[in-house]
mmCIF file of C-alpha atoms and ligand atoms in Angstrom:
data_model
loop_
_atom_site.group_PDB
_atom_site.id
_atom_site.type_symbol
_atom_site.label_atom_id
_atom_site.label_comp_id
_atom_site.label_asym_id
_atom_site.label_seq_id
_atom_site.Cartn_x
_atom_site.Cartn_y
_atom_site.Cartn_z
ATOM 1 C CA MET A 1 148.315 21.189 88.274
ATOM 2 C CA THR A 2 150.212 19.209 85.636
ATOM 3 C CA LYS A 3 151.764 21.128 82.791
ATOM 4 C CA PRO A 4 150.274 20.322 79.355
ATOM 5 C CA ALA A 5 152.536 18.341 77.046
ATOM 6 C CA LEU A 6 154.241 20.487 74.437
ATOM 7 C CA GLU A 7 152.424 18.669 71.616
ATOM 8 C CA SER A 8 149.109 19.825 73.004
ATOM 9 C CA PHE A 9 149.998 23.494 72.731
ATOM 10 C CA PRO A 10 146.899 25.072 71.185
ATOM 11 C CA ARG A 11 148.470 26.905 68.256
ATOM 12 C CA SER A 12 146.274 29.626 66.857
ATOM 13 C CA GLU A 13 144.621 28.788 63.542
ATOM 14 C CA ARG A 14 146.818 31.360 61.854
ATOM 15 C CA VAL A 15 149.988 29.722 63.047
ATOM 16 C CA ALA A 16 148.754 26.140 62.684
ATOM 17 C CA GLN A 17 148.565 26.597 58.897
ATOM 18 C CA MET A 18 152.057 28.099 58.595
ATOM 19 C CA GLN A 19 154.678 26.039 56.790
ATOM 20 C CA ALA A 20 158.194 26.141 58.216
ATOM 21 C CA SER A 21 160.583 28.008 55.935
ATOM 22 C CA SER A 22 162.266 25.436 53.667
ATOM 23 C CA THR A 23 165.248 27.725 53.122
ATOM 24 C CA LEU A 24 165.837 28.116 56.856
ATOM 25 C CA ALA A 25 165.453 24.348 57.240
ATOM 26 C CA ALA A 26 168.210 23.771 54.665
ATOM 27 C CA MET A 27 170.439 26.227 56.527
ATOM 28 C CA GLN A 28 169.820 24.498 59.854
ATOM 29 C CA LYS A 29 170.628 21.073 58.379
ATOM 30 C CA ALA A 30 173.966 22.399 57.138
ATOM 31 C CA GLN A 31 174.764 23.960 60.515
ATOM 32 C CA ALA A 32 173.964 20.775 62.417
ATOM 33 C CA LEU A 33 176.124 18.638 60.122
ATOM 34 C CA ARG A 34 179.025 21.082 60.264
ATOM 35 C CA ALA A 35 178.834 21.185 64.045
ATOM 36 C CA SER A 36 179.254 17.399 64.078
ATOM 37 C CA GLY A 37 182.514 17.755 62.147
ATOM 38 C CA VAL A 38 181.261 16.782 58.667
ATOM 39 C CA ASP A 39 182.788 18.503 55.587
ATOM 40 C CA VAL A 40 179.559 20.050 54.329
ATOM 41 C CA VAL A 41 179.290 21.943 51.056
ATOM 42 C CA ASP A 42 176.543 24.435 51.720
ATOM 43 C CA LEU A 43 174.884 25.635 48.537
ATOM 44 C CA GLY A 44 171.640 26.250 50.386
ATOM 45 C CA ALA A 45 172.413 29.591 51.966
ATOM 46 C CA GLY A 46 170.491 32.653 50.863
ATOM 47 C CA GLU A 47 173.116 34.890 52.360
ATOM 48 C CA PRO A 48 176.271 36.541 51.074
ATOM 49 C CA ASP A 49 179.517 34.902 52.143
ATOM 50 C CA PHE A 50 181.161 38.356 52.280
ATOM 51 C CA ASP A 51 181.690 40.293 55.480
ATOM 52 C CA THR A 52 179.938 43.630 55.981
ATOM 53 C CA PRO A 53 182.165 46.372 54.499
ATOM 54 C CA ASP A 54 184.395 48.141 57.021
ATOM 55 C CA HIS A 55 183.049 51.663 56.581
ATOM 56 C CA ILE A 56 179.580 50.365 57.523
ATOM 57 C CA LYS A 57 180.903 48.604 60.633
ATOM 58 C CA ARG A 58 182.782 51.732 61.645
ATOM 59 C CA ALA A 59 179.579 53.770 61.473
ATOM 60 C CA ALA A 60 177.919 51.317 63.864
ATOM 61 C CA ALA A 61 180.856 51.478 66.272
ATOM 62 C CA GLU A 62 180.685 55.255 66.192
ATOM 63 C CA ALA A 63 176.934 55.147 66.912
ATOM 64 C CA MET A 64 177.575 53.032 70.005
ATOM 65 C CA ARG A 65 180.313 55.363 71.215
ATOM 66 C CA ALA A 66 178.043 58.344 70.676
ATOM 67 C CA GLY A 67 175.357 56.747 72.823
ATOM 68 C CA GLU A 68 172.860 56.113 70.044
ATOM 69 C CA THR A 69 171.480 53.301 72.126
ATOM 70 C CA LYS A 70 167.931 54.464 72.778
ATOM 71 C CA TYR A 71 164.570 53.981 71.082
ATOM 72 C CA THR A 72 164.255 55.929 67.868
ATOM 73 C CA ALA A 73 161.046 56.917 66.100
ATOM 74 C CA THR A 74 159.129 53.761 65.091
ATOM 75 C CA GLY A 75 159.894 54.330 61.404
ATOM 76 C CA GLY A 76 163.586 54.964 62.020
ATOM 77 C CA THR A 77 165.829 57.993 62.427
ATOM 78 C CA ARG A 78 165.387 61.014 60.236
ATOM 79 C CA ALA A 79 168.962 60.462 58.989
ATOM 80 C CA LEU A 80 168.157 56.956 57.760
ATOM 81 C CA GLN A 81 164.862 58.003 56.195
ATOM 82 C CA GLU A 82 166.682 60.775 54.346
ATOM 83 C CA ALA A 83 169.386 58.369 53.249
ATOM 84 C CA VAL A 84 166.726 56.082 51.712
ATOM 85 C CA VAL A 85 164.911 58.939 49.991
ATOM 86 C CA ASN A 86 168.182 60.385 48.654
ATOM 87 C CA TYR A 87 169.397 56.996 47.453
ATOM 88 C CA TYR A 88 166.239 56.434 45.394
ATOM 89 C CA ALA A 89 166.404 59.994 44.040
ATOM 90 C CA ARG A 90 170.064 59.610 43.076
ATOM 91 C CA GLU A 91 169.862 56.110 41.634
ATOM 92 C CA PHE A 92 166.393 56.041 40.082
ATOM 93 C CA GLY A 93 165.265 59.666 39.833
ATOM 94 C CA ALA A 94 162.408 58.824 42.223
ATOM 95 C CA ARG A 95 160.782 61.474 44.375
ATOM 96 C CA TYR A 96 159.651 60.290 47.778
ATOM 97 C CA ASP A 97 158.651 62.340 50.787
ATOM 98 C CA ILE A 98 159.990 61.483 54.244
ATOM 99 C CA SER A 99 156.437 60.544 55.237
ATOM 100 C CA GLU A 100 156.536 57.762 52.637
ATOM 101 C CA VAL A 101 159.519 55.884 54.039
ATOM 102 C CA MET A 102 160.042 53.754 57.107
ATOM 103 C CA ALA A 103 162.919 51.638 58.376
ATOM 104 C CA THR A 104 162.195 48.021 59.274
ATOM 105 C CA ALA A 105 163.965 45.043 60.815
ATOM 106 C CA GLY A 106 164.964 43.505 57.487
ATOM 107 C CA GLY A 107 163.046 43.311 54.247
ATOM 108 C CA LYS A 108 160.916 40.625 55.849
ATOM 109 C CA GLN A 109 159.372 43.054 58.286
ATOM 110 C CA ALA A 110 158.644 45.511 55.477
ATOM 111 C CA LEU A 111 156.788 42.724 53.657
ATOM 112 C CA PHE A 112 154.950 41.675 56.793
ATOM 113 C CA ASN A 113 153.869 45.234 57.590
ATOM 114 C CA ALA A 114 152.801 45.888 54.010
ATOM 115 C CA ILE A 115 150.724 42.713 53.688
ATOM 116 C CA VAL A 116 148.989 42.685 57.066
ATOM 117 C CA SER A 117 148.128 46.365 56.828
ATOM 118 C CA LEU A 118 146.334 45.846 53.499
ATOM 119 C CA VAL A 119 144.952 42.329 53.119
ATOM 120 C CA ASN A 120 141.591 41.183 54.494
ATOM 121 C CA ALA A 121 140.023 37.738 54.742
ATOM 122 C CA GLY A 122 138.906 36.668 51.281
ATOM 123 C CA ASP A 123 141.251 38.990 49.394
ATOM 124 C CA GLU A 124 143.226 37.354 46.615
ATOM 125 C CA VAL A 125 146.936 38.047 46.363
ATOM 126 C CA LEU A 126 148.755 37.248 43.121
ATOM 127 C CA ILE A 127 152.176 35.644 43.453
ATOM 128 C CA ALA A 128 154.330 34.433 40.553
ATOM 129 C CA GLN A 129 155.344 30.803 40.848
ATOM 130 C CA PRO A 130 158.111 29.908 41.741
ATOM 131 C CA TYR A 131 157.989 32.306 44.676
ATOM 132 C CA TRP A 132 160.009 33.140 47.728
ATOM 133 C CA VAL A 133 158.643 30.903 50.500
ATOM 134 C CA THR A 134 157.644 33.713 52.841
ATOM 135 C CA PHE A 135 155.169 35.460 50.503
ATOM 136 C CA PRO A 136 152.279 32.972 50.701
ATOM 137 C CA GLU A 137 152.814 32.410 54.418
ATOM 138 C CA ILE A 138 152.361 36.085 55.296
ATOM 139 C CA VAL A 139 149.374 36.351 52.955
ATOM 140 C CA LYS A 140 147.680 33.394 54.671
ATOM 141 C CA PHE A 141 148.587 34.804 58.076
ATOM 142 C CA ALA A 142 146.746 37.979 57.083
ATOM 143 C CA GLY A 143 143.701 35.893 56.090
ATOM 144 C CA GLY A 144 144.207 36.385 52.353
ATOM 145 C CA THR A 145 144.265 33.761 49.625
ATOM 146 C CA PRO A 146 147.489 33.360 47.649
ATOM 147 C CA VAL A 147 146.742 32.902 43.944
ATOM 148 C CA PHE A 148 149.765 31.554 42.115
ATOM 149 C CA ILE A 149 150.637 32.523 38.575
ATOM 150 C CA GLU A 150 152.468 29.601 36.993
ATOM 151 C CA THR A 151 155.337 30.930 34.869
ATOM 152 C CA GLU A 152 157.140 27.791 33.704
ATOM 153 C CA GLU A 153 155.689 28.225 30.192
ATOM 154 C CA THR A 154 157.521 31.564 29.873
ATOM 155 C CA GLY A 155 160.795 30.361 31.407
ATOM 156 C CA PHE A 156 159.753 31.852 34.776
ATOM 157 C CA GLN A 157 159.335 35.311 33.249
ATOM 158 C CA LEU A 158 156.220 36.981 34.650
ATOM 159 C CA THR A 159 154.282 38.731 31.883
ATOM 160 C CA ALA A 160 151.512 41.335 31.860
ATOM 161 C CA GLU A 161 149.354 38.867 29.935
ATOM 162 C CA GLN A 162 149.689 36.249 32.695
ATOM 163 C CA VAL A 163 148.823 38.901 35.274
ATOM 164 C CA ARG A 164 145.806 40.070 33.272
ATOM 165 C CA ARG A 165 144.466 36.509 33.102
ATOM 166 C CA ALA A 166 144.869 36.025 36.868
ATOM 167 C CA VAL A 167 143.119 39.214 38.035
ATOM 168 C CA THR A 168 139.583 38.776 39.428
ATOM 169 C CA PRO A 169 137.273 41.232 41.207
ATOM 170 C CA ARG A 170 138.714 39.899 44.487
ATOM 171 C CA THR A 171 142.357 40.618 43.624
ATOM 172 C CA LYS A 172 143.746 43.065 46.144
ATOM 173 C CA LEU A 173 147.478 42.819 45.712
ATOM 174 C CA LEU A 174 150.296 41.432 43.576
ATOM 175 C CA ILE A 175 153.727 40.685 44.975
ATOM 176 C CA ILE A 176 156.514 40.985 42.450
ATOM 177 C CA ASN A 177 160.094 39.980 43.157
ATOM 178 C CA SER A 178 162.662 40.922 40.525
ATOM 179 C CA PRO A 179 165.395 39.693 40.521
ATOM 180 C CA SER A 180 163.606 36.605 41.761
ATOM 181 C CA ASN A 181 164.558 34.294 44.539
ATOM 182 C CA PRO A 182 164.668 31.419 43.577
ATOM 183 C CA SER A 183 164.636 31.615 39.762
ATOM 184 C CA GLY A 184 167.063 34.513 39.216
ATOM 185 C CA ARG A 185 164.732 35.891 36.537
ATOM 186 C CA VAL A 186 164.575 39.656 36.054
ATOM 187 C CA VAL A 187 161.428 41.325 34.760
ATOM 188 C CA ALA A 188 162.481 43.613 31.891
ATOM 189 C CA PRO A 189 161.600 47.292 32.478
ATOM 190 C CA ALA A 190 159.086 47.445 29.597
ATOM 191 C CA GLU A 191 157.270 44.321 30.842
ATOM 192 C CA PHE A 192 157.331 45.633 34.409
ATOM 193 C CA ARG A 193 155.631 48.800 33.170
ATOM 194 C CA ARG A 194 152.989 46.775 31.314
ATOM 195 C CA ILE A 195 152.326 44.720 34.442
ATOM 196 C CA MET A 196 151.892 47.900 36.475
ATOM 197 C CA GLU A 197 149.559 49.386 33.833
ATOM 198 C CA THR A 198 147.421 46.243 33.922
ATOM 199 C CA LEU A 199 147.216 46.386 37.713
ATOM 200 C CA ALA A 200 146.500 50.121 37.770
ATOM 201 C CA GLU A 201 143.522 49.524 35.436
ATOM 202 C CA HIS A 202 142.075 47.147 38.015
ATOM 203 C CA GLY A 203 143.004 49.174 41.113
ATOM 204 C CA VAL A 204 145.264 46.387 42.404
ATOM 205 C CA TYR A 205 147.988 47.183 44.943
ATOM 206 C CA VAL A 206 151.577 46.064 44.361
ATOM 207 C CA ILE A 207 154.493 45.134 46.569
ATOM 208 C CA SER A 208 157.809 45.157 44.747
ATOM 209 C CA ASP A 209 160.348 43.146 46.719
ATOM 210 C CA GLU A 210 163.627 44.772 45.682
ATOM 211 C CA CYS A 211 165.833 42.749 47.988
ATOM 212 C CA TYR A 212 168.209 41.733 45.131
ATOM 213 C CA LEU A 213 167.857 45.032 43.278
ATOM 214 C CA ARG A 214 171.585 45.568 42.697
ATOM 215 C CA PHE A 215 172.550 42.031 41.765
ATOM 216 C CA VAL A 216 171.751 41.985 38.063
ATOM 217 C CA TYR A 217 174.020 40.624 35.310
ATOM 218 C CA ALA A 218 174.239 42.326 31.907
ATOM 219 C CA PRO A 219 172.472 42.408 29.540
ATOM 220 C CA ALA A 220 169.630 42.387 32.103
ATOM 221 C CA GLU A 221 169.089 45.848 33.585
ATOM 222 C CA VAL A 222 168.814 47.114 37.146
ATOM 223 C CA PHE A 223 165.268 48.413 37.506
ATOM 224 C CA SER A 224 163.389 49.784 40.481
ATOM 225 C CA ALA A 225 159.623 50.208 40.435
ATOM 226 C CA SER A 226 160.288 53.567 42.104
ATOM 227 C CA SER A 227 161.283 54.960 38.692
ATOM 228 C CA LEU A 228 157.753 54.479 37.297
ATOM 229 C CA ALA A 229 155.470 57.437 36.613
ATOM 230 C CA PRO A 230 153.542 58.626 39.711
ATOM 231 C CA GLU A 231 150.193 57.271 38.422
ATOM 232 C CA LEU A 232 151.739 53.787 38.165
ATOM 233 C CA ARG A 233 153.122 53.854 41.672
ATOM 234 C CA ALA A 234 150.056 55.250 43.420
ATOM 235 C CA ARG A 235 149.396 51.788 44.903
ATOM 236 C CA LEU A 236 152.999 50.607 45.125
ATOM 237 C CA CYS A 237 155.008 49.609 48.173
ATOM 238 C CA ILE A 238 158.699 48.864 47.732
ATOM 239 C CA ALA A 239 160.092 46.414 50.270
ATOM 240 C CA GLY A 240 163.835 46.923 50.395
ATOM 241 C CA SER A 241 166.687 45.347 52.287
ATOM 242 C CA PHE A 242 170.290 46.022 53.231
ATOM 243 C CA SER A 243 170.866 42.316 53.853
ATOM 244 C CA LYS A 244 172.115 41.163 50.469
ATOM 245 C CA THR A 245 173.331 44.390 48.858
ATOM 246 C CA TYR A 246 175.743 45.192 51.689
ATOM 247 C CA ALA A 247 176.246 41.694 53.151
ATOM 248 C CA MET A 248 174.315 42.742 56.267
ATOM 249 C CA THR A 249 171.985 39.802 56.892
ATOM 250 C CA GLY A 250 172.620 39.722 60.633
ATOM 251 C CA TRP A 251 172.020 43.421 61.167
ATOM 252 C CA ARG A 252 168.342 43.062 60.271
ATOM 253 C CA MET A 253 167.824 46.282 58.362
ATOM 254 C CA GLY A 254 165.293 46.975 55.634
ATOM 255 C CA TYR A 255 162.819 49.666 54.623
ATOM 256 C CA ALA A 256 159.477 50.293 53.002
ATOM 257 C CA LEU A 257 158.657 53.052 50.531
ATOM 258 C CA ALA A 258 154.935 53.512 50.020
ATOM 259 C CA PRO A 259 152.217 56.160 49.725
ATOM 260 C CA ARG A 260 151.713 58.068 52.982
ATOM 261 C CA GLU A 261 148.468 56.377 54.040
ATOM 262 C CA TRP A 262 149.904 52.891 53.512
ATOM 263 C CA THR A 263 153.028 53.916 55.418
ATOM 264 C CA LYS A 264 150.904 55.191 58.318
ATOM 265 C CA ALA A 265 149.129 51.823 58.477
ATOM 266 C CA MET A 266 152.476 50.002 58.444
ATOM 267 C CA LEU A 267 153.790 52.242 61.230
ATOM 268 C CA LEU A 268 150.787 51.259 63.312
ATOM 269 C CA VAL A 269 151.623 47.565 62.855
ATOM 270 C CA GLN A 270 155.306 48.072 63.606
ATOM 271 C CA GLY A 271 154.543 50.345 66.566
ATOM 272 C CA HIS A 272 152.686 47.503 68.249
ATOM 273 C CA SER A 273 155.115 44.750 67.332
ATOM 274 C CA THR A 274 158.827 45.555 67.298
ATOM 275 C CA SER A 275 158.859 49.380 67.384
ATOM 276 C CA ASN A 276 161.974 50.805 65.747
ATOM 277 C CA PRO A 277 164.672 48.611 64.251
ATOM 278 C CA ASN A 278 167.966 48.444 66.157
ATOM 279 C CA SER A 279 169.333 51.971 66.634
ATOM 280 C CA ILE A 280 172.975 51.007 66.006
ATOM 281 C CA ALA A 281 172.121 49.042 62.876
ATOM 282 C CA GLN A 282 170.190 52.077 61.653
ATOM 283 C CA ARG A 283 173.385 54.119 61.681
ATOM 284 C CA ALA A 284 175.139 51.346 59.757
ATOM 285 C CA ALA A 285 172.350 51.285 57.167
ATOM 286 C CA THR A 286 172.507 55.069 56.837
ATOM 287 C CA GLU A 287 176.199 54.779 56.010
ATOM 288 C CA ALA A 288 175.496 51.926 53.576
ATOM 289 C CA PHE A 289 173.280 54.194 51.458
ATOM 290 C CA ASN A 290 175.241 57.440 51.921
ATOM 291 C CA GLY A 291 178.758 56.018 51.635
ATOM 292 C CA SER A 292 180.785 54.660 48.735
ATOM 293 C CA GLN A 293 179.017 52.026 46.628
ATOM 294 C CA ASP A 294 182.297 50.432 45.461
ATOM 295 C CA CYS A 295 181.712 47.454 47.769
ATOM 296 C CA VAL A 296 178.500 46.618 45.909
ATOM 297 C CA GLY A 297 180.271 46.630 42.544
ATOM 298 C CA ALA A 298 183.023 44.408 43.932
ATOM 299 C CA MET A 299 180.549 41.848 45.273
ATOM 300 C CA LEU A 300 178.568 41.887 42.025
ATOM 301 C CA ALA A 301 181.754 41.235 40.027
ATOM 302 C CA GLU A 302 182.557 38.254 42.236
ATOM 303 C CA TYR A 303 179.021 36.844 41.976
ATOM 304 C CA GLY A 304 179.221 37.349 38.220
ATOM 305 C CA ALA A 305 182.435 35.316 37.936
ATOM 306 C CA ARG A 306 180.991 32.494 40.041
ATOM 307 C CA ARG A 307 177.780 32.512 38.038
ATOM 308 C CA GLU A 308 179.659 32.152 34.806
ATOM 309 C CA TRP A 309 181.674 29.236 36.126
ATOM 310 C CA LEU A 310 178.644 27.536 37.686
ATOM 311 C CA ILE A 311 176.402 27.725 34.626
ATOM 312 C CA LYS A 312 179.093 26.147 32.456
ATOM 313 C CA ALA A 313 179.746 23.470 35.062
ATOM 314 C CA LEU A 314 176.055 22.615 35.470
ATOM 315 C CA ALA A 315 175.713 22.241 31.701
ATOM 316 C CA ASP A 316 177.934 19.155 32.077
ATOM 317 C CA VAL A 317 175.859 17.575 34.836
ATOM 318 C CA PRO A 318 173.690 14.809 33.373
ATOM 319 C CA GLY A 319 169.956 15.312 33.841
ATOM 320 C CA PHE A 320 170.361 19.008 34.722
ATOM 321 C CA GLU A 321 169.134 21.871 32.530
ATOM 322 C CA CYS A 322 169.938 25.340 33.720
ATOM 323 C CA VAL A 323 169.158 28.727 32.224
ATOM 324 C CA ALA A 324 171.628 31.395 33.358
ATOM 325 C CA PRO A 325 170.175 33.544 36.145
ATOM 326 C CA GLU A 326 169.834 37.221 35.238
ATOM 327 C CA GLY A 327 170.017 38.392 38.829
ATOM 328 C CA ALA A 328 170.332 37.459 42.530
ATOM 329 C CA PHE A 329 172.796 34.662 43.377
ATOM 330 C CA TYR A 330 170.991 31.419 42.683
ATOM 331 C CA ALA A 331 171.073 28.896 39.864
ATOM 332 C CA PHE A 332 167.742 27.102 39.465
ATOM 333 C CA PRO A 333 168.271 24.021 37.321
ATOM 334 C CA ASN A 334 165.490 21.772 36.084
ATOM 335 C CA VAL A 335 166.585 18.354 37.360
ATOM 336 C CA ARG A 336 163.749 16.231 35.958
ATOM 337 C CA GLY A 337 166.280 14.414 33.804
ATOM 338 C CA CYS A 338 167.611 12.830 37.021
ATOM 339 C CA LEU A 339 164.210 11.743 38.278
ATOM 340 C CA GLY A 340 162.115 8.680 37.559
ATOM 341 C CA GLY A 341 164.553 5.946 38.550
ATOM 342 C CA LYS A 342 165.184 5.331 42.245
ATOM 343 C CA VAL A 343 164.956 9.061 42.898
ATOM 344 C CA LYS A 344 161.474 10.303 42.075
ATOM 345 C CA THR A 345 161.315 13.912 43.175
ATOM 346 C CA SER A 346 163.570 16.949 43.457
ATOM 347 C CA GLY A 347 163.060 16.709 47.235
ATOM 348 C CA ALA A 348 164.414 13.157 47.218
ATOM 349 C CA LEU A 349 167.339 14.322 45.089
ATOM 350 C CA ALA A 350 168.130 17.102 47.579
ATOM 351 C CA ASP A 351 167.969 14.526 50.398
ATOM 352 C CA LYS A 352 170.269 12.168 48.507
ATOM 353 C CA LEU A 353 172.787 14.975 47.970
ATOM 354 C CA LEU A 354 172.748 15.677 51.667
ATOM 355 C CA ASN A 355 172.933 12.059 52.816
ATOM 356 C CA ASP A 356 175.401 10.663 50.255
ATOM 357 C CA GLU A 357 177.540 13.710 49.545
ATOM 358 C CA GLN A 358 176.953 16.092 52.472
ATOM 359 C CA THR A 359 175.928 18.801 50.032
ATOM 360 C CA VAL A 360 173.094 21.165 50.838
ATOM 361 C CA VAL A 361 170.847 22.512 48.081
ATOM 362 C CA THR A 362 167.231 23.634 48.380
ATOM 363 C CA ASP A 363 164.358 21.667 46.879
ATOM 364 C CA GLY A 364 162.386 23.703 44.335
ATOM 365 C CA ALA A 365 159.103 22.255 45.658
ATOM 366 C CA GLY A 366 159.242 24.635 48.637
ATOM 367 C CA PHE A 367 159.180 27.500 46.123
ATOM 368 C CA GLY A 368 156.298 25.948 44.186
ATOM 369 C CA ALA A 369 158.582 24.438 41.508
ATOM 370 C CA ASP A 370 158.758 20.691 41.866
ATOM 371 C CA GLY A 371 161.506 19.237 39.677
ATOM 372 C CA TYR A 372 163.969 22.080 40.305
ATOM 373 C CA LEU A 373 166.778 22.682 42.777
ATOM 374 C CA ARG A 374 168.051 26.014 44.019
ATOM 375 C CA ILE A 375 171.827 26.220 44.151
ATOM 376 C CA SER A 376 173.227 29.286 45.869
ATOM 377 C CA TYR A 377 176.522 30.680 44.585
ATOM 378 C CA ALA A 378 176.954 32.964 47.570
ATOM 379 C CA THR A 379 179.945 30.836 48.456
ATOM 380 C CA SER A 380 183.563 30.661 47.309
ATOM 381 C CA LEU A 381 184.482 29.331 43.877
ATOM 382 C CA GLU A 382 186.480 26.618 45.594
ATOM 383 C CA ARG A 383 183.442 25.346 47.518
ATOM 384 C CA LEU A 384 181.311 25.637 44.393
ATOM 385 C CA GLU A 385 183.775 23.430 42.504
ATOM 386 C CA GLU A 386 183.673 20.838 45.248
ATOM 387 C CA GLY A 387 179.874 21.069 45.380
ATOM 388 C CA VAL A 388 179.456 20.529 41.648
ATOM 389 C CA ARG A 389 181.830 17.521 41.782
ATOM 390 C CA ARG A 390 179.550 15.986 44.397
ATOM 391 C CA ILE A 391 176.361 16.926 42.527
ATOM 392 C CA ARG A 392 177.760 15.329 39.358
ATOM 393 C CA ARG A 393 178.438 12.033 41.153
ATOM 394 C CA VAL A 394 174.852 11.857 42.414
ATOM 395 C CA ALA A 395 173.379 12.944 39.067
ATOM 396 C CA GLU A 396 175.399 10.315 37.184
ATOM 397 C CA GLU A 397 174.112 7.640 39.542
ATOM 398 C CA CYS A 398 170.495 8.820 39.104
ATOM 399 C CA VAL A 399 170.689 8.969 35.319
ATOM 400 C CA ALA A 400 172.256 5.504 35.207
ATOM 401 C CA GLY A 401 169.082 4.321 36.990
HETATM 402 N N1 LIG B 501 162.860 38.970 49.922
HETATM 403 C C1 LIG B 501 163.498 37.949 49.349
HETATM 404 C C2 LIG B 501 163.127 37.556 47.972
HETATM 405 C C3 LIG B 501 164.506 37.264 50.040
HETATM 406 O O1 LIG B 501 165.153 36.249 49.453
HETATM 407 C C4 LIG B 501 164.822 37.665 51.362
HETATM 408 C C5 LIG B 501 165.823 36.926 52.146
HETATM 409 O O2 LIG B 501 166.227 35.837 51.839
HETATM 410 C C6 LIG B 501 164.126 38.759 51.906
HETATM 411 C C7 LIG B 501 163.160 39.386 51.163
HETATM 412 C C8 LIG B 501 164.332 39.262 53.294
HETATM 413 O O3 LIG B 501 165.585 39.540 53.654
HETATM 414 P P1 LIG B 501 165.894 40.326 54.996
HETATM 415 O O4 LIG B 501 164.726 40.186 55.912
HETATM 416 O O5 LIG B 501 167.133 39.708 55.529
HETATM 417 O O6 LIG B 501 166.090 41.755 54.607
#
């Protein structure tokens, strides 16, 4: 029997409609170029350039020595669950029971569990646009319909009024991501509350993706949906991550905090997919939440300094308009001023940056924001300076026609 050609592989309908992740694609392009010896400036990465703090690594080493190398409970060790509950109590005055928390392999798995355990075919899921690329893909995978809320008119700030206008009798869920990847916008606490009140009126569930929770620049405020009154978080799932806060992207650790029945459904999904997250990484994550938080402050201060430099530098790039991000570690300039000549789209501009200047940025179109570029400042100031020099050369050429 002859083997079928790879192209004829009969992908399931669910997978056939999936779009490849544009952020991962940008990362792979950078890796391939670097491997071929090219001096790449990578401003595409959605990952901290810092190493995982030492005390967290030591905890993992200790776990290995102590033989913590076996399966744990599907939702993680009791110690990690307690660390999550205590962290949210300490930081946000939130009261969660152990039965409302589970550990996951990264924030992504928390999102996946939360969406597929709730959404049915035909359900509408509200997502603010621009959005993190993975949200609509998981919603479609679950059979739901992503309904995008365009927020350009409010400078990418999601408002309760926009949410109210988007709700229909079929709305099952809203996914909120503050600070936002890619826009860096932070929903102010009062507006967040109004959004939650609007959704509670309509019985709509909410996932709050708090992946960038700690990376907020004053005067914007750190805010977790966990601090809302119990009646406003009756249908809330928090998807959290250790990846960015503690520079732990490779460890694959995250968590979900949700009402008990939702958590039970998520445990069912995880129990039949990956089971528990890595046992050694669980010990590291436990230490991340229980140990000193000085490392987080130090990383935030560094991101803050880079942000300040970058926003000033981008203000001098012709054709670029950039509002300062309030959180996360991305600038998201409107680059329409560079388009219309030979370069027509932000995607073409990103390609030109890569081809002419070996500089990786991410096209806003993948996030539902054509005409924008995402520039990550999770890289050294020195590389940022070199990157902006290259971006300026390309922008000057585009503006000149
Ligand atoms: N949510 C957002 C908005 C993200 O940007 C990311 C990673 O880029 C994640 C969740 C998931 O991160 P991880 O699975 O590494 O915890």
